[in-house]
Short mmCIF file of C-alpha atoms in Angstrom, two decimals:
data_model
loop_
_atom_site.label_atom_id
_atom_site.label_comp_id
_atom_site.label_asym_id
_atom_site.label_seq_id
_atom_site.Cartn_x
_atom_site.Cartn_y
_atom_site.Cartn_z
CA MET Z 22 9.33 -19.86 2.72
CA LYS Z 23 12.12 -18.29 0.68
CA TYR Z 24 9.62 -17.45 -2.07
CA ALA Z 25 7.45 -15.64 0.45
CA LEU Z 26 10.37 -13.37 1.30
CA ILE Z 27 11.16 -12.40 -2.30
CA THR Z 28 7.45 -11.99 -3.05
CA GLY Z 29 7.05 -9.77 0.01
CA ARG Z 30 10.07 -7.68 -0.97
CA ILE Z 31 8.68 -7.20 -4.48
CA LEU Z 32 5.19 -6.28 -3.28
CA PHE Z 33 6.55 -3.92 -0.64
CA SER Z 34 8.93 -2.16 -3.04
CA LEU Z 35 6.62 -1.78 -6.03
CA ILE Z 36 4.80 1.25 -4.64
CA PHE Z 37 8.08 3.10 -4.16
CA ILE Z 38 9.52 2.19 -7.54
CA LEU Z 39 6.36 3.01 -9.49
CA SER Z 40 5.66 6.26 -7.65
CA SER Z 41 9.26 7.43 -7.96
CA PHE Z 42 8.74 8.42 -11.60
CA GLY Z 43 6.01 10.90 -10.66
CA HIS Z 44 8.53 12.87 -8.63
CA PHE Z 45 10.06 14.21 -11.84
CA LYS Z 46 6.81 15.73 -13.14
CA THR Z 47 6.37 19.48 -12.92
CA GLU Z 48 2.88 19.02 -11.44
CA THR Z 49 4.25 17.01 -8.51
CA ILE Z 50 7.03 19.52 -7.88
CA ALA Z 51 4.55 22.42 -8.07
CA PHE Z 52 2.17 20.68 -5.65
CA ALA Z 53 4.94 20.09 -3.12
CA GLY Z 54 5.98 23.73 -3.42
CA SER Z 55 2.39 24.87 -2.90
CA GLN Z 56 2.31 22.82 0.32
CA GLY Z 57 5.25 24.81 1.65
CA LEU Z 58 8.10 22.44 0.84
CA PRO Z 59 11.26 24.54 0.50
CA PHE Z 60 13.53 23.78 -2.46
CA ALA Z 61 10.79 21.61 -4.01
CA SER Z 62 12.44 21.65 -7.44
CA PHE Z 63 15.45 19.92 -5.86
CA LEU Z 64 13.93 17.87 -3.03
CA VAL Z 65 11.05 16.28 -4.95
CA PRO Z 66 13.23 14.77 -7.72
CA LEU Z 67 15.77 13.77 -5.06
CA SER Z 68 13.02 11.91 -3.20
CA GLY Z 69 12.15 10.14 -6.46
CA VAL Z 70 15.75 8.97 -6.81
CA ILE Z 71 15.73 7.79 -3.17
CA GLU Z 72 12.47 5.87 -3.67
CA LEU Z 73 13.76 4.21 -6.85
CA ILE Z 74 17.16 3.23 -5.45
CA ALA Z 75 15.77 2.06 -2.10
CA GLY Z 76 12.97 0.08 -3.74
CA LEU Z 77 15.35 -1.65 -6.13
CA SER Z 78 17.83 -2.41 -3.35
CA ILE Z 79 15.10 -4.14 -1.35
CA ILE Z 80 13.80 -6.15 -4.33
CA VAL Z 81 17.20 -7.52 -5.32
CA GLY Z 82 18.34 -7.69 -1.72
CA TYR Z 83 21.48 -5.63 -2.18
CA ARG Z 84 22.10 -3.59 0.95
CA ALA Z 85 18.42 -3.96 1.69
CA LYS Z 86 18.86 -2.70 5.24
CA VAL Z 87 20.29 0.58 3.91
CA GLY Z 88 17.47 0.82 1.36
CA ALA Z 89 14.91 0.26 4.10
CA TRP Z 90 16.45 2.99 6.27
CA LEU Z 91 16.35 5.36 3.29
CA LEU Z 92 12.63 4.70 2.97
CA VAL Z 93 12.05 5.33 6.68
CA ILE Z 94 13.96 8.61 6.43
CA PHE Z 95 11.91 9.52 3.34
CA LEU Z 96 8.55 8.50 4.82
CA ILE Z 97 8.78 10.38 8.12
CA PRO Z 98 8.72 13.93 6.71
CA VAL Z 99 6.43 13.03 3.79
CA THR Z 100 3.87 11.49 6.14
CA PHE Z 101 3.78 14.35 8.61
CA LEU Z 102 4.07 17.20 6.08
CA PHE Z 103 1.71 16.05 3.34
CA HIS Z 104 -0.90 13.91 5.09
CA GLN Z 105 -2.02 16.10 7.99
CA PHE Z 106 -5.52 14.64 8.25
CA TRP Z 107 -6.04 16.35 11.61
CA LYS Z 108 -6.11 19.73 9.85
CA VAL Z 109 -8.68 18.76 7.20
CA THR Z 110 -12.32 19.80 7.64
CA ASP Z 111 -13.89 18.25 4.53
CA PRO Z 112 -14.99 14.69 5.46
CA MET Z 113 -13.91 13.13 2.14
CA ALA Z 114 -10.53 14.85 2.15
CA TYR Z 115 -10.11 13.94 5.82
CA GLN Z 116 -10.73 10.27 5.07
CA MET Z 117 -8.33 10.28 2.13
CA GLN Z 118 -5.55 11.96 4.12
CA PHE Z 119 -6.14 9.65 7.09
CA VAL Z 120 -5.80 6.58 4.85
CA MET Z 121 -2.65 7.98 3.21
CA PHE Z 122 -1.18 8.78 6.64
CA MET Z 123 -1.88 5.27 7.94
CA LYS Z 124 -0.55 3.68 4.72
CA ASN Z 125 2.72 5.52 5.22
CA ILE Z 126 2.88 4.53 8.89
CA SER Z 127 2.37 0.89 7.85
CA MET Z 128 5.08 1.17 5.21
CA MET Z 129 7.43 2.59 7.84
CA GLY Z 130 6.73 -0.52 9.91
CA GLY Z 131 7.53 -2.78 6.98
CA ALA Z 132 10.70 -0.85 6.22
CA LEU Z 133 11.79 -1.09 9.85
CA LEU Z 134 11.31 -4.87 9.73
CA ILE Z 135 13.54 -5.07 6.65
CA ALA Z 136 16.05 -2.69 8.27
CA TYR Z 137 16.27 -5.03 11.26
CA PHE Z 138 16.01 -8.50 9.69
CA GLY Z 139 17.53 -7.80 6.28
CA SER Z 140 16.48 -9.18 2.92
CA GLY Z 141 16.45 -12.88 3.71
CA GLU Z 142 16.93 -15.62 1.16
CA LEU Z 143 17.09 -15.15 -2.61
CA SER Z 144 18.95 -11.89 -2.32
CA ILE Z 145 22.35 -10.53 -3.24
CA ASP Z 146 23.04 -9.80 0.43
CA THR Z 147 22.79 -13.50 1.32
CA SER Z 148 24.04 -15.14 -1.89
CA GLY Z 149 27.11 -17.23 -1.22
CA LYS Z 150 26.64 -16.99 2.54
CA ALA Z 151 25.76 -20.01 4.61
CA GLN Z 152 22.36 -19.60 6.18
CA PRO Z 153 22.16 -20.09 9.96
CA TYR Z 154 21.02 -23.57 10.96
CA SER Z 155 17.98 -23.93 13.18
CA LEU Z 156 18.19 -26.80 15.67
CA ALA Z 157 14.45 -26.67 16.27
CA SER Z 158 13.45 -27.42 12.69
CA GLY Z 159 16.58 -29.09 11.34
CA LYS Z 160 16.48 -26.65 8.44
CA GLU Z 161 18.29 -23.52 7.50
CA ALA Z 162 16.93 -20.54 9.36
CA VAL Z 163 16.03 -17.41 7.44
CA ALA Z 164 18.56 -14.66 8.03
#
């Protein structure tokens, strides 16, 4: 089961790490500004740094709960400012924005699970710590 946790952390974090680099492109900054984001030239690169740091912290399991909370804080405004599917009249654009909105909502759910339960086994946060023992299974319980 410990390999499922590290695999899940990697798969969850990849989207944030890979997309973080796009936040430094002038096109991305210009798009965010055109959508009404104030201080886009500062906030968009900052969000890229947050995505990168939070994604890496979850993968390696170093302060993964903090990294997960950073992603929740990042995802809330991004989801509701940039994926307003309810305002879109074109059916194709509506569908795309709806899917992006729901993807972000799902990622918030995943981040909240990590924020609550932590990184689990095979992580810096739990290295060197004794894992809780489960009487039911006779095995170490996942933290």
